[in-house]
Structures are given as C-alpha cells and as structure tokens.
Amino acid sequence: FQAACTEHVFDVLHTHFGVNLECFASPLNSRYARYCSAFPDTDACFGSLGSFFNFYPTAGSFQANPPFEPALMLAMVQHMERLFSNNADNNDGPLSFIVVVPGWKECEAFQLLQSSAYLQTAVPIAQSDHGF
C-alpha cells in the first residue's frame, strides 16, 4: 500500500521547499507536470521521466512517497544515498528529498533513512494525526 498526500501538502512542499517533481507517481495521481513512474513506456506522454531508479538529478528538491513495500523502499533509500554521494563529490547544487514512509522501525529502509549522514530533519507523524 501507499499513502497519498493531499493537495495542501504538495502546495506546502512546492512553496517552502521548491519541490516540483514526485519520485513515485502515475498519470492518475501526479500533482506536478513531471514525475517518475513505474511504467515509462505508457506514462511518458503524460509527463513521466521514467523510473526513479533511472533518475539521476544533480540538484533540486523532490518528493518521494514510494509504495510501502520494504524491498522497494530500501532500493529507494540506497539510490538516494548514491545520488547524495555523487552530489557531494561533484560539488553540484543543493539536492533534497522529502520522503514519506511508514515509521516501521524494524524495516531496513527506515533504519537506513534514520541513520543517513544526509538526514537533516525527520518529522514523525502519529498514525492518529494524519489522514492516510
């Protein structure tokens, strides 16, 4: 399963963080004109840039709300770590991801996110305090 962010959340991310691309979306649920999706062959004509795992930004701010599947979330975090490392090595512009995942403390992806040298802020939201 996957959580959906409201339009208000996307507006705040865009206004305050400069987010204008979703890393996991589809033509049916994308908020921004450009996004990454699981099916680039059919989604490209609707604005998809292809798979997040083939996306290599050197700067920018992005929203990542993957399907809540542990192996996929782990692959996402590992890809982000490589992107951050390359960014630091090349002195590229600012790069950030706002990540929406469940607080599954036993999940390797969650643990890797929490221990990342690139983590700036984590904002846990109690299950009873959000509308997913």
Coordinates of C-alpha atoms in Angstrom, one line a residue:
F1 CA 0.0 0.0 0.0
Q2 CA 0.9 3.6 -0.3
A3 CA -0.1 6.9 1.5
A4 CA -1.5 9.8 -0.5
C5 CA -0.5 13.3 0.2
T6 CA -3.2 16.0 0.0
E7 CA -3.1 19.0 -2.4
H8 CA -2.3 21.2 0.6
V9 CA 0.8 19.1 1.4
F10 CA 2.0 19.4 -2.2
D11 CA 1.4 23.1 -2.2
V12 CA 3.5 23.5 1.0
L13 CA 6.3 21.3 -0.4
H14 CA 6.4 23.4 -3.6
T15 CA 6.2 26.8 -1.8
H16 CA 8.6 26.2 1.1
F17 CA 11.0 23.6 -0.4
G18 CA 10.8 24.1 -4.1
V19 CA 9.5 20.6 -4.8
N20 CA 8.2 20.2 -8.3
L21 CA 8.6 16.5 -9.0
E22 CA 7.3 13.3 -7.5
C23 CA 9.6 10.3 -7.5
F24 CA 6.8 7.8 -7.4
A25 CA 3.6 8.8 -9.2
S26 CA 1.4 7.9 -12.2
P27 CA -0.6 9.9 -14.7
L28 CA -3.7 9.3 -12.5
N29 CA -2.2 10.7 -9.2
S30 CA 0.6 13.1 -10.1
R31 CA 0.4 16.6 -8.7
Y32 CA 3.2 18.1 -10.8
A33 CA 3.6 18.1 -14.6
R34 CA 6.8 16.0 -14.4
Y35 CA 7.2 12.8 -12.3
C36 CA 8.8 9.4 -12.2
S37 CA 6.7 6.4 -12.6
A38 CA 6.8 2.6 -12.8
F39 CA 5.7 2.4 -16.5
P40 CA 7.6 5.0 -18.6
D41 CA 6.6 3.3 -21.8
T42 CA 2.9 4.2 -21.3
D43 CA 3.3 7.2 -19.0
A44 CA 5.9 9.3 -20.9
C45 CA 3.3 11.0 -23.0
F46 CA 1.7 12.2 -19.7
G47 CA 4.9 13.6 -18.2
S48 CA 6.7 10.7 -16.8
L49 CA 10.5 10.9 -16.8
G50 CA 10.7 7.1 -16.3
S51 CA 11.6 5.1 -13.3
F52 CA 13.0 6.8 -10.2
F53 CA 15.8 4.2 -10.3
N54 CA 16.9 5.7 -13.7
F55 CA 16.6 9.3 -12.5
Y56 CA 19.9 11.0 -11.7
P57 CA 19.2 14.6 -10.6
T58 CA 22.3 16.6 -9.7
A59 CA 20.3 19.4 -7.9
G60 CA 16.7 20.1 -6.9
S61 CA 14.1 19.2 -4.3
F62 CA 11.9 16.2 -4.8
Q63 CA 9.1 14.3 -3.0
A64 CA 9.4 10.6 -2.6
N65 CA 6.4 8.6 -1.4
P66 CA 7.0 5.1 -2.6
P67 CA 4.7 2.1 -2.3
F68 CA 5.2 0.8 1.2
E69 CA 7.0 -2.4 0.2
P70 CA 10.2 -3.0 2.2
A71 CA 12.5 -4.0 -0.7
L72 CA 11.3 -1.1 -2.9
M73 CA 11.8 1.4 0.0
L74 CA 15.3 0.0 0.6
A75 CA 16.2 0.3 -3.1
M76 CA 14.9 3.9 -3.0
V77 CA 17.0 4.9 0.0
Q78 CA 20.1 3.2 -1.5
H79 CA 19.5 5.1 -4.7
M80 CA 19.2 8.4 -2.8
E81 CA 22.4 7.7 -0.9
R82 CA 24.2 7.2 -4.2
L83 CA 22.7 10.5 -5.5
F84 CA 23.8 12.4 -2.4
S85 CA 27.3 10.9 -2.5
N86 CA 27.7 11.8 -6.2
N87 CA 26.3 15.3 -5.5
A88 CA 28.9 15.9 -2.7
D89 CA 31.7 14.5 -4.8
N90 CA 30.9 16.8 -7.8
N91 CA 30.0 19.9 -5.8
D92 CA 26.7 20.1 -7.6
G93 CA 23.8 22.3 -6.4
P94 CA 21.6 21.7 -3.5
L95 CA 19.8 18.3 -3.6
S96 CA 17.0 17.2 -1.2
F97 CA 14.3 14.6 -0.9
I98 CA 11.2 14.8 1.2
V99 CA 10.4 11.2 2.0
V100 CA 7.0 9.8 3.1
V101 CA 7.3 6.3 4.6
P102 CA 5.7 4.5 7.5
G103 CA 7.6 4.5 10.8
W104 CA 8.4 0.8 10.6
K105 CA 11.4 0.7 13.0
E106 CA 12.2 -2.9 12.1
C107 CA 12.4 -2.1 8.4
E108 CA 15.9 -1.8 7.0
A109 CA 14.9 1.1 4.7
F110 CA 13.6 3.1 7.7
Q111 CA 16.7 2.4 9.7
L112 CA 18.9 3.5 6.8
L113 CA 17.0 6.7 6.4
Q114 CA 17.2 7.4 10.1
S115 CA 21.0 6.8 10.2
S116 CA 21.8 8.6 6.9
A117 CA 24.6 11.2 7.1
Y118 CA 22.5 13.3 4.8
L119 CA 19.4 13.4 7.0
Q120 CA 18.6 16.9 8.0
T121 CA 15.2 16.5 9.8
A122 CA 12.8 13.7 10.5
V123 CA 9.2 14.6 11.3
P124 CA 7.3 11.5 12.6
I125 CA 3.6 11.9 12.5
A126 CA 1.5 9.6 14.7
Q127 CA -1.0 7.4 12.8
S128 CA -3.9 9.1 14.5
D129 CA -2.6 12.5 13.4
H130 CA -2.8 12.1 9.6
G131 CA -5.4 11.3 7.1
F132 CA -3.9 8.4 5.1

